[in-house]
Short mmCIF file of C-alpha atoms and ligand atoms in Angstrom, two decimals:
data_model
loop_
_atom_site.label_atom_id
_atom_site.label_comp_id
_atom_site.label_asym_id
_atom_site.label_seq_id
_atom_site.Cartn_x
_atom_site.Cartn_y
_atom_site.Cartn_z
CA MET A 20 -2.33 24.43 -6.86
CA ILE A 21 -3.22 21.23 -8.83
CA LEU A 22 -4.19 18.25 -6.37
CA VAL A 23 -2.69 14.98 -7.79
CA THR A 24 -4.38 11.97 -6.55
CA GLY A 25 -2.06 8.52 -6.53
CA GLY A 26 0.57 10.90 -7.35
CA LEU A 27 3.39 8.64 -6.19
CA GLY A 28 2.31 5.70 -8.18
CA TYR A 29 4.02 4.83 -11.62
CA ILE A 30 2.17 7.39 -13.98
CA GLY A 31 1.43 9.95 -11.24
CA SER A 32 4.97 10.16 -10.33
CA HIS A 33 6.05 10.93 -14.27
CA THR A 34 3.26 13.61 -14.29
CA LEU A 35 4.36 15.03 -11.05
CA VAL A 36 7.63 15.69 -12.65
CA GLU A 37 6.32 17.36 -15.82
CA LEU A 38 4.06 19.64 -13.77
CA LEU A 39 6.62 20.50 -11.40
CA ASN A 40 9.14 21.33 -14.49
CA ALA A 41 6.65 23.32 -15.71
CA GLY A 42 6.33 25.43 -12.82
CA TYR A 43 3.26 24.32 -11.37
CA ASP A 44 2.30 24.09 -7.53
CA VAL A 45 1.10 20.41 -6.54
CA CYS A 46 0.26 18.63 -3.82
CA VAL A 47 -0.67 14.74 -3.56
CA ILE A 48 -2.78 12.24 -1.71
CA ASP A 49 -1.66 8.71 -2.11
CA ASN A 50 -2.22 5.90 0.33
CA LEU A 51 0.76 4.02 -0.43
CA ALA A 52 -1.43 1.18 -1.52
CA ASN A 53 0.95 0.33 -4.54
CA THR A 54 4.24 2.60 -3.84
CA THR A 55 6.22 3.96 -1.37
CA ILE A 56 7.15 7.02 0.11
CA ASP A 57 10.63 7.43 -1.00
CA VAL A 58 9.24 7.95 -4.54
CA LYS A 59 8.56 11.71 -3.18
CA ASP A 60 12.62 12.47 -2.99
CA LYS A 61 13.34 10.74 -6.14
CA ILE A 62 10.69 13.27 -7.59
CA LYS A 63 12.54 15.96 -5.54
CA LYS A 64 15.86 14.88 -6.55
CA ILE A 65 15.02 14.95 -10.65
CA THR A 66 13.18 18.37 -10.23
CA GLY A 67 15.04 19.99 -7.60
CA LYS A 68 11.46 21.05 -6.11
CA ASP A 69 9.32 20.16 -3.25
CA PHE A 70 5.95 19.60 -2.69
CA LYS A 71 3.25 18.35 -0.06
CA VAL A 72 2.24 14.74 0.06
CA TYR A 73 -0.90 13.84 2.24
CA ILE A 74 -0.64 10.21 3.09
CA GLY A 75 -3.92 9.09 3.01
CA ASP A 76 -7.29 7.58 0.98
CA ILE A 77 -9.73 9.27 -1.42
CA LEU A 78 -12.24 7.66 0.87
CA ASP A 79 -11.46 9.60 3.39
CA GLU A 80 -13.49 12.91 3.04
CA LYS A 81 -12.56 14.59 6.18
CA LEU A 82 -9.11 14.39 5.13
CA GLU A 83 -9.88 15.44 1.63
CA ASN A 84 -12.03 18.55 2.88
CA GLN A 85 -8.80 19.28 4.90
CA ILE A 86 -6.54 19.37 1.76
CA PHE A 87 -9.09 21.59 0.39
CA GLU A 88 -8.84 24.26 3.17
CA GLU A 89 -5.36 24.02 3.57
CA ASN A 90 -4.59 24.88 -0.30
CA LYS A 91 -6.38 26.71 -2.91
CA ILE A 92 -6.82 23.73 -5.24
CA ASP A 93 -7.46 24.84 -9.29
CA ALA A 94 -7.78 21.36 -10.65
CA VAL A 95 -7.50 17.80 -9.82
CA ILE A 96 -5.56 15.12 -11.70
CA HIS A 97 -7.04 11.75 -10.57
CA PHE A 98 -4.90 8.69 -10.65
CA ALA A 99 -5.77 6.87 -7.45
CA GLY A 100 -7.11 3.44 -7.82
CA LEU A 101 -6.48 -0.43 -7.92
CA LYS A 102 -5.41 -1.43 -11.19
CA ALA A 103 -4.78 -5.16 -11.26
CA VAL A 104 -6.98 -6.74 -14.07
CA GLY A 105 -6.48 -10.35 -12.41
CA GLU A 106 -7.04 -9.31 -9.18
CA SER A 107 -10.41 -7.33 -9.78
CA SER A 108 -12.17 -10.73 -10.79
CA VAL A 109 -10.97 -12.01 -7.38
CA ILE A 110 -11.75 -9.14 -5.16
CA PRO A 111 -14.30 -6.97 -7.01
CA LEU A 112 -16.13 -5.28 -4.09
CA GLU A 113 -12.65 -3.63 -3.12
CA TYR A 114 -12.18 -2.51 -6.83
CA TYR A 115 -15.79 -0.97 -6.76
CA ARG A 116 -15.34 0.54 -3.24
CA ASN A 117 -12.12 2.05 -3.97
CA ASN A 118 -12.18 3.10 -7.69
CA VAL A 119 -15.89 4.13 -7.81
CA GLU A 120 -16.75 5.19 -4.43
CA GLY A 121 -13.34 6.83 -3.73
CA THR A 122 -13.92 9.00 -7.00
CA LEU A 123 -17.58 9.76 -5.66
CA HIS A 124 -15.95 11.03 -2.53
CA LEU A 125 -13.52 13.35 -4.31
CA LEU A 126 -16.09 14.98 -6.75
CA GLU A 127 -18.20 15.58 -3.62
CA VAL A 128 -15.54 17.55 -1.84
CA MET A 129 -14.29 19.08 -5.20
CA LYS A 130 -17.88 20.37 -5.58
CA LYS A 131 -18.34 21.57 -2.10
CA HIS A 132 -14.97 23.85 -2.65
CA ASP A 133 -16.33 24.97 -6.29
CA CYS A 134 -13.28 23.24 -7.84
CA LYS A 135 -14.70 22.05 -11.00
CA SER A 136 -11.77 20.91 -13.23
CA ILE A 137 -10.55 17.27 -13.38
CA VAL A 138 -8.50 15.15 -15.64
CA PHE A 139 -9.43 11.35 -14.92
CA SER A 140 -7.12 8.49 -15.75
CA SER A 141 -9.34 6.08 -17.99
CA SER A 142 -8.19 3.53 -20.01
CA ALA A 143 -8.37 1.82 -23.68
CA THR A 144 -9.94 -1.50 -21.78
CA VAL A 145 -13.35 0.54 -22.12
CA TYR A 146 -13.28 0.30 -26.09
CA GLY A 147 -13.61 -3.82 -25.28
CA SER A 148 -12.77 -5.86 -28.22
CA GLN A 149 -13.40 -3.92 -31.55
CA GLU A 150 -12.82 -5.09 -35.23
CA VAL A 151 -12.02 -1.56 -36.75
CA GLN A 152 -8.57 -0.42 -35.63
CA PRO A 153 -7.08 1.94 -35.04
CA LEU A 154 -9.41 3.02 -32.15
CA LYS A 155 -11.30 6.45 -32.20
CA GLU A 156 -12.70 8.34 -29.05
CA ASP A 157 -16.27 7.92 -30.83
CA ALA A 158 -16.09 4.24 -31.16
CA PRO A 159 -18.88 2.46 -29.45
CA LEU A 160 -17.63 1.10 -25.93
CA MET A 161 -18.12 -2.67 -25.28
CA ASP A 162 -19.06 -4.18 -22.06
CA ALA A 163 -15.64 -4.68 -20.09
CA THR A 164 -14.16 -8.45 -19.58
CA ASN A 165 -13.30 -7.60 -16.17
CA PRO A 166 -14.43 -5.48 -12.79
CA TYR A 167 -11.48 -3.05 -13.10
CA GLY A 168 -12.35 -2.15 -16.81
CA ARG A 169 -16.25 -1.74 -15.56
CA THR A 170 -14.99 0.67 -12.85
CA LYS A 171 -12.99 2.80 -15.56
CA ARG A 172 -16.53 2.56 -17.54
CA PHE A 173 -18.59 3.61 -14.61
CA ILE A 174 -16.44 6.38 -13.54
CA GLU A 175 -16.27 7.73 -16.92
CA ASP A 176 -20.30 7.68 -16.97
CA ILE A 177 -20.47 9.38 -13.61
CA LEU A 178 -18.28 12.26 -15.22
CA LYS A 179 -20.55 12.42 -18.12
CA ASP A 180 -23.76 12.45 -16.00
CA LEU A 181 -22.17 15.36 -13.72
CA TYR A 182 -21.29 17.32 -16.55
CA LYS A 183 -24.76 17.04 -18.01
CA SER A 184 -26.15 17.91 -14.72
CA ASP A 185 -23.89 20.89 -14.42
CA ASN A 186 -22.15 22.36 -17.44
CA SER A 187 -19.98 24.72 -15.47
CA TRP A 188 -17.30 21.68 -15.07
CA HIS A 189 -14.35 21.05 -16.99
CA ILE A 190 -13.51 17.22 -17.43
CA ILE A 191 -10.96 15.57 -19.53
CA LEU A 192 -11.22 11.78 -19.83
CA LEU A 193 -7.87 10.39 -20.86
CA ARG A 194 -7.96 7.09 -22.08
CA TYR A 195 -4.62 5.47 -21.97
CA PHE A 196 -3.13 2.42 -24.25
CA ASN A 197 0.10 0.75 -22.79
CA PRO A 198 2.43 2.69 -20.81
CA ILE A 199 5.89 1.49 -20.32
CA GLY A 200 9.20 2.78 -19.94
CA ALA A 201 10.64 4.92 -17.02
CA HIS A 202 11.98 8.37 -16.24
CA GLU A 203 15.83 8.59 -18.17
CA SER A 204 17.33 9.39 -14.33
CA GLY A 205 16.18 5.31 -13.85
CA LEU A 206 14.98 7.06 -10.22
CA ILE A 207 11.19 6.50 -10.79
CA GLY A 208 9.44 3.79 -12.84
CA GLU A 209 7.11 0.71 -12.39
CA LYS A 210 7.68 -1.55 -9.44
CA PRO A 211 4.94 -4.19 -9.37
CA ASN A 212 4.23 -5.77 -6.34
CA GLY A 213 4.83 -9.73 -6.78
CA ILE A 214 4.42 -11.50 -9.79
CA PRO A 215 3.97 -8.94 -12.73
CA ASN A 216 0.77 -9.05 -14.68
CA ASN A 217 1.90 -6.84 -17.63
CA LEU A 218 4.40 -7.45 -20.25
CA MET A 219 7.38 -5.08 -19.74
CA PRO A 220 7.91 -5.77 -15.97
CA TYR A 221 7.82 -9.39 -16.74
CA ILE A 222 10.41 -8.88 -19.43
CA THR A 223 12.75 -6.80 -17.43
CA GLN A 224 12.41 -9.21 -14.57
CA THR A 225 13.24 -12.19 -16.80
CA ALA A 226 16.24 -10.17 -18.14
CA ILE A 227 17.58 -9.83 -14.86
CA GLY A 228 17.22 -13.63 -13.96
CA ALA A 229 14.45 -13.15 -11.12
CA ARG A 230 12.04 -15.27 -13.46
CA GLU A 231 13.17 -18.17 -15.40
CA TYR A 232 11.36 -17.25 -18.76
CA LEU A 233 8.75 -14.93 -19.98
CA ASN A 234 5.39 -16.60 -21.01
CA VAL A 235 4.16 -15.66 -24.27
CA PHE A 236 -0.13 -15.93 -24.15
CA GLY A 237 -1.08 -17.14 -27.35
CA SER A 238 0.62 -17.27 -31.13
CA ASP A 239 -2.67 -17.71 -33.18
CA TYR A 240 -3.96 -14.16 -32.67
CA LYS A 241 -4.80 -12.37 -35.91
CA THR A 242 -1.94 -10.34 -36.21
CA HIS A 243 1.21 -10.04 -38.14
CA ASP A 244 3.09 -12.83 -35.96
CA GLY A 245 0.28 -14.32 -34.19
CA THR A 246 1.17 -12.63 -30.67
CA GLY A 247 -1.00 -9.84 -29.44
CA VAL A 248 -0.77 -6.25 -31.08
CA ARG A 249 -0.61 -3.26 -28.24
CA ASP A 250 -0.12 0.37 -28.52
CA TYR A 251 2.86 0.77 -26.09
CA ILE A 252 3.56 4.40 -25.03
CA HIS A 253 6.21 6.03 -23.07
CA VAL A 254 5.48 6.86 -19.69
CA CYS A 255 7.04 10.12 -20.21
CA ASP A 256 5.43 11.00 -23.14
CA LEU A 257 1.97 9.88 -21.33
CA ALA A 258 2.84 12.10 -18.43
CA HIS A 259 3.34 15.02 -20.67
CA GLY A 260 -0.12 14.47 -21.99
CA HIS A 261 -1.60 15.44 -18.59
CA LEU A 262 0.10 18.64 -18.71
CA LEU A 263 -1.52 19.34 -22.10
CA ALA A 264 -4.68 18.45 -20.73
CA LEU A 265 -4.37 20.57 -17.71
CA ARG A 266 -3.45 23.71 -20.16
CA LYS A 267 -6.54 22.96 -22.25
CA ILE A 268 -8.78 23.34 -19.14
CA GLU A 269 -7.03 26.58 -18.45
CA LYS A 270 -7.66 28.01 -21.84
CA ASP A 271 -11.26 26.93 -21.91
CA LYS A 272 -11.78 28.65 -18.61
CA GLU A 273 -10.26 31.80 -19.78
CA ARG A 274 -12.69 31.86 -22.64
CA ASN A 275 -15.75 30.60 -20.26
CA ILE A 276 -16.31 27.34 -22.35
CA ALA A 277 -17.11 24.48 -20.00
CA LYS A 278 -16.65 21.09 -21.68
CA LEU A 279 -16.15 17.32 -21.38
CA ASP A 280 -13.30 16.00 -23.66
CA ILE A 281 -12.19 12.29 -24.20
CA TYR A 282 -8.47 11.84 -25.44
CA ASN A 283 -7.07 8.74 -26.52
CA LEU A 284 -3.35 8.94 -25.24
CA GLY A 285 -1.24 6.24 -27.23
CA THR A 286 1.47 6.34 -30.29
CA GLY A 287 -0.98 5.24 -32.89
CA ASN A 288 1.78 2.20 -33.73
CA GLY A 289 0.70 -1.26 -32.86
CA TYR A 290 3.52 -3.79 -31.55
CA SER A 291 3.04 -7.62 -30.89
CA VAL A 292 4.50 -9.26 -28.05
CA LEU A 293 7.49 -10.70 -29.93
CA ASP A 294 8.13 -6.94 -31.64
CA ILE A 295 8.65 -6.07 -28.02
CA VAL A 296 10.99 -8.98 -26.73
CA ASN A 297 13.00 -8.63 -29.84
CA THR A 298 13.32 -5.05 -29.53
CA PHE A 299 14.19 -5.18 -26.13
CA MET A 300 16.90 -8.07 -26.57
CA LYS A 301 18.54 -5.95 -29.47
CA VAL A 302 18.86 -2.41 -27.89
CA ASN A 303 19.69 -3.91 -24.70
CA ASN A 304 22.08 -6.71 -25.79
CA ILE A 305 20.68 -9.29 -23.36
CA ASN A 306 18.62 -12.38 -23.89
CA VAL A 307 14.97 -12.79 -22.89
CA PRO A 308 14.37 -16.57 -22.52
CA TYR A 309 10.49 -17.43 -23.63
CA ARG A 310 7.98 -19.91 -24.31
CA ILE A 311 4.85 -19.63 -26.26
CA VAL A 312 2.00 -20.60 -23.90
CA ASP A 313 -1.67 -20.63 -24.25
CA ARG A 314 -3.86 -17.66 -24.72
CA ARG A 315 -4.35 -15.55 -21.59
CA PRO A 316 -8.55 -15.27 -20.79
CA GLY A 317 -9.97 -11.99 -21.59
CA ASP A 318 -7.19 -11.07 -23.65
CA ILE A 319 -7.85 -9.52 -27.28
CA ASP A 320 -5.95 -9.57 -30.48
CA CYS A 321 -5.40 -6.12 -30.98
CA CYS A 322 -5.72 -2.58 -29.86
CA TYR A 323 -4.09 0.70 -30.70
CA ALA A 324 -5.12 4.31 -30.89
CA ASP A 325 -6.10 6.64 -33.43
CA ALA A 326 -4.41 9.83 -31.00
CA THR A 327 -5.40 12.27 -33.93
CA LYS A 328 -7.68 14.44 -31.52
CA ALA A 329 -5.24 14.64 -28.88
CA HIS A 330 -2.84 15.71 -31.66
CA ASN A 331 -5.07 18.35 -33.01
CA GLU A 332 -6.64 19.43 -30.06
CA LEU A 333 -3.48 19.41 -27.36
CA GLY A 334 -0.90 19.43 -29.45
CA PHE A 335 -0.20 15.98 -27.73
CA LYS A 336 2.87 14.40 -29.80
CA CYS A 337 5.07 11.27 -28.67
CA GLU A 338 8.58 11.96 -28.81
CA LYS A 339 10.01 8.24 -27.63
CA ASN A 340 10.26 5.26 -29.72
CA LEU A 341 10.05 1.52 -28.86
CA ALA A 342 13.83 1.48 -28.63
CA ASP A 343 13.69 4.69 -25.89
CA MET A 344 10.96 2.52 -24.22
CA CYS A 345 12.77 -0.69 -23.95
CA LYS A 346 16.18 0.96 -22.93
CA ASP A 347 14.45 3.13 -20.12
CA SER A 348 12.72 0.23 -18.83
CA TRP A 349 15.65 -2.13 -18.64
CA ASN A 350 18.00 1.35 -17.09
CA PHE A 351 14.88 1.30 -14.34
CA GLN A 352 15.01 -2.38 -13.46
CA LYS A 353 18.87 -2.47 -13.38
CA ASN A 354 18.81 0.40 -10.89
CA ILE A 355 16.64 -1.46 -8.52
CA LYS A 356 18.84 -4.15 -8.97
CA ASP A 357 21.77 -2.35 -8.14
CA ASP A 358 20.40 -0.67 -5.18
CA GLY A 359 19.24 -3.80 -3.64
CA GLY A 360 15.46 -2.62 -4.15
CA GLN A 361 16.17 0.42 -2.29
CA ASN A 362 16.07 2.66 -4.99
P1 LIG B 422 -0.31 2.96 -9.72
O1 LIG B 422 -0.83 1.80 -8.96
O2 LIG B 422 1.33 2.86 -9.83
O3 LIG B 422 -0.71 4.03 -9.15
C1 LIG B 422 -2.08 4.41 -8.35
C2 LIG B 422 -1.72 5.14 -7.27
O4 LIG B 422 -2.73 5.46 -6.31
C3 LIG B 422 -0.66 4.48 -6.00
O5 LIG B 422 0.63 5.19 -5.64
C4 LIG B 422 -1.35 3.91 -5.01
O6 LIG B 422 -0.78 3.81 -4.06
C5 LIG B 422 -2.56 5.02 -4.95
N1 LIG B 422 -3.87 4.79 -4.39
C6 LIG B 422 -4.60 3.61 -4.76
N2 LIG B 422 -6.02 3.63 -3.99
C7 LIG B 422 -5.83 4.84 -3.57
C8 LIG B 422 -6.73 5.50 -2.68
N3 LIG B 422 -7.73 4.94 -2.28
N4 LIG B 422 -6.71 6.54 -2.10
C9 LIG B 422 -5.34 7.15 -2.26
N5 LIG B 422 -4.33 6.77 -3.03
C10 LIG B 422 -4.42 5.40 -3.56
O7 LIG B 422 -0.92 2.70 -11.01
P2 LIG B 422 -0.64 3.71 -12.54
O8 LIG B 422 0.19 2.61 -13.37
O9 LIG B 422 0.00 4.78 -12.15
O10 LIG B 422 -2.04 3.88 -12.96
C11 LIG B 422 -2.72 5.41 -12.41
C12 LIG B 422 -4.09 5.50 -12.69
O11 LIG B 422 -3.77 5.19 -14.51
C13 LIG B 422 -5.08 4.36 -12.39
O12 LIG B 422 -6.25 4.71 -12.28
C14 LIG B 422 -4.70 3.39 -13.45
O13 LIG B 422 -6.09 2.61 -13.46
C15 LIG B 422 -4.99 4.04 -14.79
N6 LIG B 422 -4.39 3.35 -15.76
C16 LIG B 422 -3.22 2.58 -16.04
C17 LIG B 422 -3.01 1.86 -17.15
C18 LIG B 422 -1.39 1.22 -16.72
O14 LIG B 422 -1.16 0.16 -17.68
N7 LIG B 422 -0.48 1.50 -15.75
C19 LIG B 422 -3.50 1.74 -18.09
C20 LIG B 422 -4.90 2.80 -17.97
C21 LIG B 422 -5.43 3.22 -16.93
N1 LIG B 423 1.65 -10.83 -22.58
C1 LIG B 423 2.27 -11.89 -22.23
N2 LIG B 423 3.00 -12.25 -21.28
C2 LIG B 423 2.81 -11.82 -20.23
C3 LIG B 423 2.19 -10.30 -19.72
C4 LIG B 423 1.46 -10.12 -21.28
O1 LIG B 423 2.44 -12.68 -23.47
O2 LIG B 423 3.59 -12.09 -19.25
C5 LIG B 423 0.76 -10.40 -23.32
C6 LIG B 423 -0.53 -10.02 -23.41
O3 LIG B 423 -1.08 -11.17 -23.54
C7 LIG B 423 -0.86 -8.89 -24.26
C8 LIG B 423 0.02 -8.00 -24.29
O4 LIG B 423 1.52 -8.78 -23.84
O5 LIG B 423 -1.08 -9.34 -25.71
C9 LIG B 423 0.14 -6.68 -23.32
O6 LIG B 423 -0.50 -7.36 -21.84
P1 LIG B 423 -0.36 -6.49 -20.54
O7 LIG B 423 -0.92 -7.24 -19.60
O8 LIG B 423 0.98 -5.91 -20.51
O9 LIG B 423 -1.21 -5.45 -21.08
P2 LIG B 423 -2.92 -5.11 -21.37
O10 LIG B 423 -3.12 -4.79 -22.70
O11 LIG B 423 -3.55 -6.98 -21.45
O12 LIG B 423 -3.55 -4.51 -20.51
C10 LIG B 423 -2.97 -3.23 -20.18
C11 LIG B 423 -3.25 -2.80 -18.79
C12 LIG B 423 -4.86 -2.67 -18.55
C13 LIG B 423 -5.25 -1.61 -19.44
C14 LIG B 423 -4.98 -1.72 -20.68
C15 LIG B 423 -5.41 -0.94 -21.99
O13 LIG B 423 -2.78 -3.81 -17.55
O14 LIG B 423 -5.09 -2.23 -17.32
O15 LIG B 423 -3.59 -2.08 -21.02
O16 LIG B 423 -4.86 0.37 -21.42
F1 LIG B 423 -6.73 -1.59 -19.23
#
């Protein structure tokens, strides 16, 4: 049985689809801080399979012990966390408590129950601003520019120290680049609370008329058209990466090899803000009004992955291109709208 923390969230829900379709037994702990319980039914509808959801917090050790007592957990995929970069500077203590302390509780309970296999959601944010692109896993890490990024860096360090102290753990740190898109069914996707911080949800909300225009943050970056470049990856490709990471851990266990591995999950392609906007308008045949404004503080020029290591060691390969990402994001946005927000 695989325990998925934060499994009803954006990336967690798509990963559950991958795991259930691959025949895994799963259970979920989610406190619904950034999702709703109906996502469970959407996942059931897509996969035809049921699974147990514990509504609760990873800070609640009593509940976590109960989960480990009621289920034989072989490995944990750990998504649960707060993720809004801007908000993390306003309420840093909540971010450190939720993300860092929450992870400590989880690891203590895992250790107590002799479950020593974990896949952790890290982020390309740990690289900070780097001259050399594409980014490789062994690039020297720069200080994060915000508390959210620092929680990812701290948790990476905690997991590295844990492995050093006891090398019977199997730990995989997955550094995600920029996930966008949605499941092709249009049933699950990213539903941000309030005004979106991230580019793609802002584009889809502008296209549907909920926002007047998109603000393009800066046009004087050192990139091909002056707007910021990122490595956008379809959330289903990203989700598949977790299945591959789990399989790697299973193989290592069979061969008695304990390990801590780090993998970038990105496509290796860098696209600018205007590349995304123009592709979105073209493939969906819809206008997205935009205006160029000042840079957003803390943003970097360019960030994209060298994903060779994940390809060579996990067999990771992205199946979806930018057009698919734009189409699926739009399909999900239209579905929410058609459903009066109930979908
Ligand atoms: P999300 O907010 O959609 O999912 C996180 C889930 O965790 C939510 O369902 C939320 O309700 C739950 N949660 C939060 N705190 C919890 C707690 N204390 N106890 C139990 N459940 C809790 O976010 P996402 O985009 O799916 O991201 C998943 C993970 O990947 C996060 O750790 C995030 O930091 C990381 N990540 C995301 C991105 C991105 O751009 N989406 C990029 C890099 C890394
Ligand atoms: N952008 C705009 N207008 C917007 C929103 C974003 O022009 O309304 C631009 C940004 O300036 C940037 C690009 O679009 O150039 C992407 O911005 P996002 O906010 O979508 O993503 P970031 O790369 O800033 O950050 C994201 C996640 C972080 C994560 C990081 C690396 O939000 O949590 O990717 O994985 F750490």
